[in-house]
Amino acid sequence: MELGRAGLAWAAALLLAALGAQAAAGDFDPYRVLGVGRSSSQADIKKAYKRLAREWHPDKNKDPGAEDKFIQISKAYEILSNEEKRANFDRYGDAGESQGYSQHQHRQFHHFHEGFYFDESFFHFPFNSERRDTSDEKYLLHFSHYINEIVPDSFKKPYLIKITSDWCFSCIHIEPVWKEVAQELEALGVGIGVVHAGYERRLAHHLGAHSTPSLLGLINGKITFFHNAVIRENLRQFVENLLPGNLVEKITDKNYIRFLSNWKKENKPHVLLFDHMPVVPLLYKLTAFAYRDYLSFGYVYVGLRGTEELSSQYNINVYTPTMMIFKEHIDRPADVVQARDMKKQLIDDFLSQNKFLMVARLTNQRLFQELCPVKKSHRQRKHCVVLLTGEGDKFDKAYEAFLTFAVANTKDTLKFVHIYNDRQPEFVDTLLMDEEKYRGKSAVVILERRNNAGKIAYKTLEEAWQGSKEDNFILLDLLDQLRTDPGLLSSETVLADLNDELAPMFLIRWLYSMLDYILDCWDSLFHNNWREMMPLLSLLFSALFILFGTVIVQAFSDSSDTRDSPPSEKEESAANTEKNDTSFSKESNSRIPKKGFVEVTELTDINYTSNLVRLRPGHMNVVLILSNSTKTILLQKFALEVYTFTGSSSLHFSFLSLDKHREWLEYLLEFAQDAAPIPNQYDKHFLERDYTGYVLALNGHKKYFCLFKPHRSGDEGGTLGSCEDYDSSLHAEARGKSSCSPGSRSIKNKLHKLSFWMERLLEGSLQRFYIPSWPALD
């Protein structure tokens, strides 16, 4: 009886668990979330997801529940876009990815319990996405938020980012350490971020995180992965190693004067922190990184021997951390703050009020815009008093007087700055109009920026600034008038942007970039980040393959060349004897055995496309126009003229039969009317026009040609010499058949000076005649 009651109790428990599981599963319906039916196609599901994702994306929708809604939409799409998960949901009413077991295990469990099954809603697994730690939610990153805000902000502070996902047991293991370190580092000024790989796959892929959990650091837009054990000390050291090593200089009695005196060269105030810790605190390093563009930082370990003079000089309390700001005067600090516990907010407030020198030098446009902002209203009117001076002892007196005046007149609406005339000549010439009375002297200008395009209103002191009492009175009187009468600045002009005087040289920037790239490759190689290294390894192996392939091909080609022995003198002379005029008429691809040979191919309808229409970019086909009667003579002369240019692999040589393709040539020459006038088709000599000896250089890719017109026989003027001068070497052995007739000489003279035309062709100085398309060669 008791066993029966126990059995009934156990069955009731199973029933309640099953009902609870079904209720939990029924709470999330992906079809209802996306607003589609169960018979919807994948295209409809994808379309609904895109529409809802745009509407509920947290970056665009400011509704408090937008983030939760967006997560539900992403989860619903992940289920329905996977046919296996969708079928599992349709069959069991289960969301699919919330299961800790495979589908096969589900079926066994389902069969064993006769319709009852359990999921994590019964066991309350802590790694379910529905119950993940809420402390990470304020750190969640989205792709657009990361690109538009986090990456630019990484130039001011480093970020520590965790990549996590559902069903990640290792994520649970590191969670306590992560909470502690994230809270501690955030208080020091480190940015914290969390990326959920299940919902932000694009961002996880962009970061290069291919497994979870992954920890990475981001600084200056550069990503560095954490590869050590996840403990507090390692994470703190990892963040500290992200920072540049030269942010804070160790200061002692020996170097403090040199350090503080660099304010003029660096154009920055200098900050000293006195503390009794032997190492520089991480908070101070992070602060130095955030303000590195405005301030230079030094650290004094007051417990170290060799800092007694420094501590005595500035009356330091060695038991309390002290921070001092030094500006133009190194014998006394411009501002001091002391606190037993230096907090980030206290340091930020202190430094933000002392970012600039009393009379800062304008070294770039950004500094000019910060010191002299554009007015937004009459109540927020800002004026800049600019000292235009030079470098050297000659101008020291004027600068010191201007500095004394600036220290005594610390109004919020006035900023005192100075500029070197020789380093910003365009700026100075615009304000002084190159007047002779200011040449070699200092001048003072009061200006107000009107817009960001460079427009200003200004007034220049009528006399050069000498720093005398009279000059001080004049400037003080003008500033008093300006406070009541803004119209005192009567002149207006437009200033060009200032040169960046402190920008590093291009070579130095290139070396730094190359060093960063090498360090990234080294880090990836030794930490087995093979997916990131695949492009580089692929490029390296491709280069090695091409290199060794070229060497092997060259080796085989050289060995084949050595096997081809040159012909003997007897064989060569016999070959020259056998060459006659009929050889040119029998073969289309004629070769001239004069100093080697020139391969000249006949341009026909068969090879027309490959030799012209689809000719590779940068290649040209030089075509000789001939007839059947002039073929032999013109080919001989053509080969002699162009032989010296056969070394160029981009030139091809062909000939075109005028008897077969006169219409094609006439069409082409219509685009070169200045060189070859169009004959009248009703002219009786239309079909008798002689184009033999014309040479066209055809660029098939760019669709243009250059034209060579034959010279008239009368143009030679007796300078041609006898006929034997041209072909004596070719026909020394030919007896009984002389080519020195007047007709053959005039034909050969058509190609006179073709070599000079070829030189101009290679120089690119010939006139080009463009055509819309190549005509067909029938």
XYZ file of N, CA and C in Angstrom, residues 13 111 122 132 317 323 327 338 365 374 381 394 448 509 536 647:
48
model
N 4.403 13.819 -9.315
C 5.545 14.751 -9.444
C 6.005 14.847 -10.886
N 10.877 8.669 -24.984
C 10.311 7.320 -25.046
C 10.329 6.656 -23.670
N 13.212 22.933 -15.691
C 12.966 22.121 -14.498
C 14.173 22.122 -13.571
N 20.915 34.558 -17.717
C 22.316 34.931 -17.575
C 22.441 36.107 -16.624
N 54.408 66.354 1.437
C 54.034 65.468 2.537
C 54.182 64.030 2.043
N 49.652 65.566 -6.132
C 49.760 65.790 -7.577
C 49.940 67.279 -7.821
N 53.529 74.746 -15.113
C 53.330 75.347 -16.432
C 54.589 76.109 -16.850
N 45.987 67.206 -3.030
C 46.436 66.160 -2.118
C 45.224 65.370 -1.639
N 45.802 72.992 -35.756
C 44.452 73.513 -35.862
C 43.567 73.037 -34.719
N 34.448 78.647 -31.327
C 33.497 79.493 -32.052
C 32.405 79.942 -31.092
N 30.522 84.328 -25.590
C 31.533 84.917 -26.468
C 32.922 84.691 -25.885
N 66.085 87.473 -28.960
C 65.626 88.800 -29.368
C 64.173 89.048 -28.958
N 38.266 86.851 -32.709
C 37.104 86.046 -32.317
C 36.709 85.183 -33.505
N 56.264 57.491 -39.020
C 54.937 56.881 -38.936
C 54.911 55.523 -39.633
N 47.892 35.662 -44.261
C 49.331 35.901 -44.354
C 50.067 34.638 -44.780
N 62.613 43.102 -79.701
C 62.874 42.699 -78.323
C 61.727 43.004 -77.386
